[in-house]
Every structure is written in C-alpha cells, then in structure tokens.
Coordinates of C-alpha atoms in Angstrom, one line a residue:
M11 CA 8.3 312.0 12.0
S12 CA 10.5 309.0 12.3
A13 CA 13.2 308.6 15.0
V14 CA 16.9 308.4 14.1
L15 CA 18.1 304.9 14.8
I16 CA 21.1 304.7 17.1
D17 CA 23.2 302.0 15.5
G18 CA 24.9 300.3 18.5
K19 CA 26.7 297.7 16.3
A20 CA 28.4 300.4 14.2
I21 CA 29.5 302.5 17.3
A22 CA 30.6 299.4 19.2
K23 CA 32.8 298.4 16.1
E24 CA 34.4 301.9 16.2
V25 CA 35.2 301.4 19.9
R26 CA 36.7 298.0 19.3
E27 CA 38.8 299.4 16.4
D28 CA 40.2 302.1 18.6
V29 CA 40.9 299.5 21.4
A30 CA 42.7 297.2 18.8
A31 CA 45.0 300.0 17.8
K32 CA 45.9 300.7 21.4
V33 CA 46.4 297.0 22.1
A34 CA 48.9 296.8 19.2
A35 CA 50.8 299.8 20.6
L36 CA 50.9 298.2 24.1
K37 CA 52.2 295.0 22.7
E38 CA 55.1 296.9 21.2
K39 CA 55.9 298.0 24.8
G40 CA 55.9 294.4 25.9
V41 CA 52.4 294.3 27.5
S42 CA 49.8 291.9 26.1
P43 CA 46.3 292.8 27.5
C44 CA 44.7 289.7 29.0
L45 CA 41.2 288.9 30.2
A46 CA 40.1 285.8 32.1
V47 CA 36.4 285.1 31.7
I48 CA 35.2 282.4 34.1
L49 CA 32.0 280.4 33.2
V50 CA 30.6 277.8 35.6
G51 CA 28.1 275.4 34.2
E52 CA 26.1 275.3 31.0
N53 CA 23.5 278.1 31.2
P54 CA 22.7 278.7 27.5
A55 CA 22.5 282.5 27.7
S56 CA 25.8 282.6 29.6
V57 CA 27.5 280.3 27.1
S58 CA 26.3 282.7 24.4
Y59 CA 27.6 285.8 26.2
V60 CA 31.0 284.3 26.9
T61 CA 31.4 283.2 23.2
G62 CA 30.7 286.8 22.2
K63 CA 33.3 288.1 24.7
Q64 CA 35.9 285.6 23.3
K65 CA 35.2 286.7 19.8
A66 CA 35.7 290.3 20.8
L67 CA 39.0 289.4 22.5
A68 CA 40.3 287.8 19.3
E69 CA 39.1 290.8 17.3
V70 CA 41.0 293.4 19.4
G71 CA 44.1 291.2 19.7
M72 CA 43.9 290.5 23.5
T73 CA 45.0 287.3 25.2
D74 CA 42.0 285.1 26.1
R75 CA 42.4 283.2 29.4
S76 CA 38.8 282.0 29.6
L77 CA 37.9 279.1 31.9
H78 CA 34.8 276.9 31.5
L79 CA 34.3 275.1 34.7
P80 CA 31.8 272.2 35.3
E81 CA 28.5 272.9 37.1
H82 CA 29.6 270.9 40.2
T83 CA 32.7 273.2 40.8
T84 CA 32.7 274.1 44.5
E85 CA 32.8 277.7 45.9
E86 CA 36.2 276.9 47.4
E87 CA 37.6 275.8 44.1
L88 CA 36.3 278.9 42.3
L89 CA 37.7 281.2 45.0
K90 CA 41.1 279.4 44.6
I91 CA 41.1 280.0 40.9
I92 CA 40.2 283.7 41.4
D93 CA 43.0 284.0 43.9
D94 CA 45.5 282.5 41.4
L95 CA 44.3 284.9 38.7
N96 CA 44.6 287.9 41.1
N97 CA 48.2 287.0 41.7
D98 CA 49.0 286.4 38.0
K99 CA 50.7 289.5 36.6
A100 CA 50.0 288.4 33.1
V101 CA 46.2 288.6 33.7
H102 CA 44.8 292.2 33.7
G103 CA 41.1 291.6 33.9
I104 CA 38.9 289.0 35.6
L105 CA 35.2 288.5 34.9
V106 CA 32.9 285.9 36.4
Q107 CA 29.9 285.3 34.2
L108 CA 26.7 285.5 36.2
P109 CA 24.4 283.8 37.3
L110 CA 26.5 281.2 39.1
P111 CA 25.1 277.8 40.2
K112 CA 22.9 278.1 43.3
H113 CA 25.5 276.4 45.6
I114 CA 28.0 279.3 45.1
N115 CA 27.6 282.7 46.8
E116 CA 27.8 285.3 44.1
E117 CA 28.6 288.2 46.4
K118 CA 31.5 286.3 48.0
V119 CA 32.9 285.5 44.5
L120 CA 32.6 289.1 43.2
L121 CA 34.3 290.4 46.4
A122 CA 37.2 288.0 45.9
I123 CA 38.2 289.7 42.6
N124 CA 41.0 292.3 43.0
P125 CA 39.3 295.7 42.4
E126 CA 42.3 296.5 40.1
K127 CA 41.2 293.6 37.9
D128 CA 37.5 294.1 38.2
V129 CA 36.8 295.1 34.6
D130 CA 33.1 294.6 35.1
G131 CA 33.0 297.5 37.5
F132 CA 30.9 295.6 40.1
H133 CA 33.3 295.5 43.1
P134 CA 32.2 297.8 45.9
V135 CA 35.5 299.6 45.7
N136 CA 34.9 300.5 42.0
V137 CA 31.2 301.3 42.7
G138 CA 32.2 303.6 45.6
N139 CA 34.8 305.4 43.4
L140 CA 32.1 305.9 40.8
V141 CA 29.8 307.4 43.4
I142 CA 32.3 309.9 44.6
G143 CA 33.7 310.7 41.2
K144 CA 37.1 309.1 41.5
K145 CA 38.7 307.0 38.8
A146 CA 37.1 303.6 38.5
Y147 CA 36.3 300.9 36.0
L148 CA 32.8 301.9 34.9
P149 CA 30.1 299.2 34.5
C150 CA 30.1 298.2 30.9
T151 CA 26.4 298.7 29.9
P152 CA 26.0 302.1 31.6
H153 CA 29.3 303.3 30.2
G154 CA 28.2 302.1 26.8
I155 CA 25.0 304.1 27.0
I156 CA 27.0 307.3 27.7
V157 CA 29.3 306.6 24.7
L158 CA 26.3 306.1 22.5
L159 CA 24.9 309.5 23.4
K160 CA 28.2 311.2 22.9
K161 CA 29.0 309.5 19.6
M162 CA 25.6 310.5 18.3
G163 CA 26.2 314.1 19.2
I164 CA 23.2 314.2 21.5
E165 CA 23.2 317.2 23.8
T166 CA 22.9 316.1 27.5
S167 CA 23.9 319.1 29.5
G168 CA 20.9 320.5 31.4
K169 CA 18.6 317.8 30.0
H170 CA 16.1 315.8 32.1
A171 CA 17.0 312.1 32.0
V172 CA 14.5 309.5 33.4
V173 CA 15.9 306.1 34.2
I174 CA 13.4 303.3 34.6
G175 CA 14.9 300.6 36.8
R176 CA 17.2 300.7 39.9
S177 CA 19.4 297.6 39.4
N178 CA 23.0 297.6 40.6
I179 CA 24.1 296.6 37.0
V180 CA 22.3 299.3 35.0
G181 CA 19.8 301.6 36.7
K182 CA 21.8 302.9 39.6
P183 CA 25.2 303.3 37.8
V184 CA 23.7 304.9 34.6
S185 CA 21.8 307.4 36.8
L186 CA 25.1 308.4 38.4
L187 CA 26.9 308.7 35.1
L188 CA 24.1 310.8 33.6
A189 CA 24.3 313.2 36.6
R190 CA 28.1 313.6 36.4
K191 CA 29.4 317.0 35.4
D192 CA 30.7 315.9 32.0
T193 CA 27.2 314.6 31.1
N194 CA 25.3 317.1 33.3
C195 CA 21.8 315.7 33.2
T196 CA 19.1 316.2 35.9
V197 CA 18.1 312.6 36.7
T198 CA 14.9 311.0 37.9
I199 CA 14.7 307.3 38.8
C200 CA 11.5 305.4 38.3
H201 CA 10.8 301.9 39.5
T202 CA 8.1 299.5 40.6
G203 CA 7.1 301.8 43.4
T204 CA 6.6 304.8 41.1
K205 CA 2.9 305.7 41.0
N206 CA 2.8 308.3 38.1
M207 CA 5.4 307.0 35.8
A208 CA 3.9 308.2 32.5
E209 CA 3.6 311.7 33.9
I210 CA 7.3 311.7 34.8
T211 CA 8.5 310.1 31.5
R212 CA 6.6 312.6 29.4
Q213 CA 8.9 315.3 30.9
A214 CA 12.0 313.5 29.9
D215 CA 14.4 314.6 27.2
I216 CA 16.2 311.2 27.6
I217 CA 14.6 308.0 28.7
V218 CA 16.7 305.0 29.7
A219 CA 14.5 301.9 29.9
A220 CA 16.1 299.2 32.1
A221 CA 13.1 297.6 33.7
G222 CA 13.6 294.1 32.3
R223 CA 9.9 293.9 31.2
P224 CA 8.6 294.2 27.7
H225 CA 6.1 297.0 26.8
T226 CA 7.2 299.1 29.9
V227 CA 7.5 302.2 27.7
T228 CA 4.6 303.0 25.4
K229 CA 4.0 305.8 22.9
D230 CA 1.9 307.8 25.2
M231 CA 4.7 307.9 27.8
V232 CA 7.2 309.7 25.5
K233 CA 7.2 313.4 24.5
P234 CA 7.9 314.2 20.8
G235 CA 11.7 314.3 20.0
A236 CA 12.9 312.5 23.2
V237 CA 15.9 310.2 23.1
V238 CA 14.9 306.6 24.0
I239 CA 17.7 304.2 25.1
D240 CA 16.3 300.6 25.4
V241 CA 18.4 298.4 27.6
G242 CA 15.8 295.5 27.9
V243 CA 16.6 292.1 26.5
N244 CA 13.4 290.0 26.9
R245 CA 13.1 286.5 25.3
I246 CA 9.6 286.3 23.8
P247 CA 8.5 282.7 22.7
D248 CA 8.3 282.5 18.9
S249 CA 7.7 279.3 17.1
T250 CA 8.8 280.9 13.8
K251 CA 12.4 281.2 15.1
K252 CA 14.9 278.4 15.1
S253 CA 15.8 279.3 18.7
G254 CA 12.1 279.2 19.7
F255 CA 12.2 282.9 20.8
H256 CA 12.9 286.4 19.6
L257 CA 14.3 289.4 21.5
E258 CA 12.3 292.5 22.5
G259 CA 13.4 295.5 24.5
D260 CA 11.4 297.2 27.3
C261 CA 9.9 299.7 24.7
D262 CA 7.2 299.4 22.1
F263 CA 9.8 300.0 19.4
A264 CA 7.6 300.4 16.3
D265 CA 5.2 302.9 18.0
L266 CA 8.0 304.8 19.6
Q267 CA 9.8 305.3 16.3
E268 CA 6.9 307.6 15.3
V269 CA 7.4 309.9 18.3
A270 CA 11.0 309.7 19.6
G271 CA 13.8 311.8 18.2
Y272 CA 16.4 309.0 18.6
I273 CA 15.9 305.4 19.6
T274 CA 18.1 302.2 20.1
P275 CA 16.9 299.0 18.5
V276 CA 16.8 295.6 20.3
P277 CA 18.9 293.7 19.3
G278 CA 21.7 295.9 17.9
G279 CA 21.5 298.9 20.2
V280 CA 22.9 298.9 23.7
G281 CA 23.9 295.2 23.7
P282 CA 26.9 295.4 21.3
M283 CA 28.3 298.3 23.4
T284 CA 28.5 296.2 26.6
I285 CA 31.2 293.9 25.2
S286 CA 33.1 296.7 23.5
M287 CA 33.3 298.6 26.8
L288 CA 34.5 295.4 28.5
M289 CA 37.4 295.5 26.0
F290 CA 37.9 299.2 26.8
N291 CA 38.1 298.4 30.5
T292 CA 40.6 295.5 30.0
L293 CA 42.8 297.8 27.9
E294 CA 42.7 300.4 30.7
A295 CA 43.7 297.7 33.3
A296 CA 46.7 296.7 31.1
E297 CA 47.7 300.3 30.7
R298 CA 47.7 300.8 34.4
T299 CA 50.5 298.3 34.7
L300 CA 53.0 300.4 32.7

C-alpha cells in the first residue's frame, strides 16, 4: 500500500486562480484589493516568507503595499504606521510578519490592527468569532488544511481527528475548524503533556501534526489508511544543499507512505496553502467594503 500524495502546490494554485478571477471582477466595480505586509528587520526566513507573499499578490492581481522597515524601528513608529494603514480605505488587509525584533511587543502590535483588516486571523476579535462560530477571517494555515481535505474529497463527518500541538497559530484553531458542523470531526488534542500519544494517534482517522519537531509521528503511531496532514517545517542541517539545510516535516514521511491512506509532503503540502488562503482572506476583506 502506498499513500495518496496530497499535492498542496496544485490545490493552492487552484485557490489562487479562483481568487484572481474574483479580483478581476472586483476591479471592474472599482475596488482593487490591497494588502500591506510589514516586515521589520532582516530575519532570513521572514524575508523569504514576505517575498512569497509579494509574488502571490502579483499573481492574483492585488495591490502590494508591503513595507520593509529597518531593525531599529521603534514600537511607537510601527504602531503609527499600523494606525495610518487602519485609516487608509484603499488598504483592505494588514499583516505584520512575525517574529518582530525583541524591543517590540508583538501582542501590542497585533492588537493594534483593525480586526476588519486582520487577514491573518490572529486578532482576539477574529479568534473569538471563530470559537463561537460567527463570521471571521480564519487563520490561513488551519483554513488551508480544511480546504485540502475538502478538495481531496476526504470524508470528515464522524471521523476521529487527532491534532498534535496546541499553538494559537495552528493547533488550537485547526481543532476548532475540524469540530465545526460543516467538517463534523470528533477532535482530540495531543501535546507535550500527553502520556499515551501513540495509543491515541492509532485511533485517528485524520492526524494533523503541528508539533514543530521532526520525527514526532512514526509509522507505529498511524493506523492503516489514516489521513496524515504534516504542518511541520523543520530546518535540518545539510551540507549537500546550497542553503546548508533541507526541510522536513513532523512525520517520518517515507515510512508513513507505506501505511497512511493520504499524506502531505514537506515541502509542497500545507505550506503553499497558507499563502493562498491569505489571498483568499484579503479578497474577502475587499469584498466586505462593497
């Protein structure tokens, strides 16, 4: 048995094509969807992520208002920039790339973003709306996971989903999305305090691995035919690569391919969906202004 590969690149491309068509239609009505991505400093991973977002903005025909600020930018200066963008009607979405330099309070910065422009879905207002099932911008990676399952035609209703990890960015929100009526899973959350993790994961129809640690999920932890969604992005030192590292997920991919029914690769699985769902949220923010 060999698992069906979930091609995140192909599905993300489908999402972007759909967004691009809707962006073109909005422009005909006089609205040009616009995203402001703020990057402070020169963190190499952050620079790479922002470049990917800018490329996607160009691809779907959105206006790019990205700002690259120097490392020494003060918290006060950053908050003033966010306030200006909040009040700029031409800007529909604001995203501050994390992590920020240590002298800036991340929580204060994220709270400063108008919830109506919080296309990352991290503002407590949007998180609260997600929890109680009201309309909200959904966090991009968790939403992308749900879209992957739906596009692959994977039955979720009544299934047991086990989420490994309880972060505010992935673990908690994906658990909530999986439990919603339209997805209808029974959800178990595992984390560093879980004592019998393999016993729990072997019961799972769907496993979402978001632990941030390679080799968290091994072959003996997965029941035959289960769906494995690997959210992990771990940089493993590798002298054969120009970058000096290669990427691995949280799962032992090669071994799991022999037992799982479906599996996402790393890279090329969940990652591409994150940026596509950001474009989706920015489109939604622009549509709300009509």
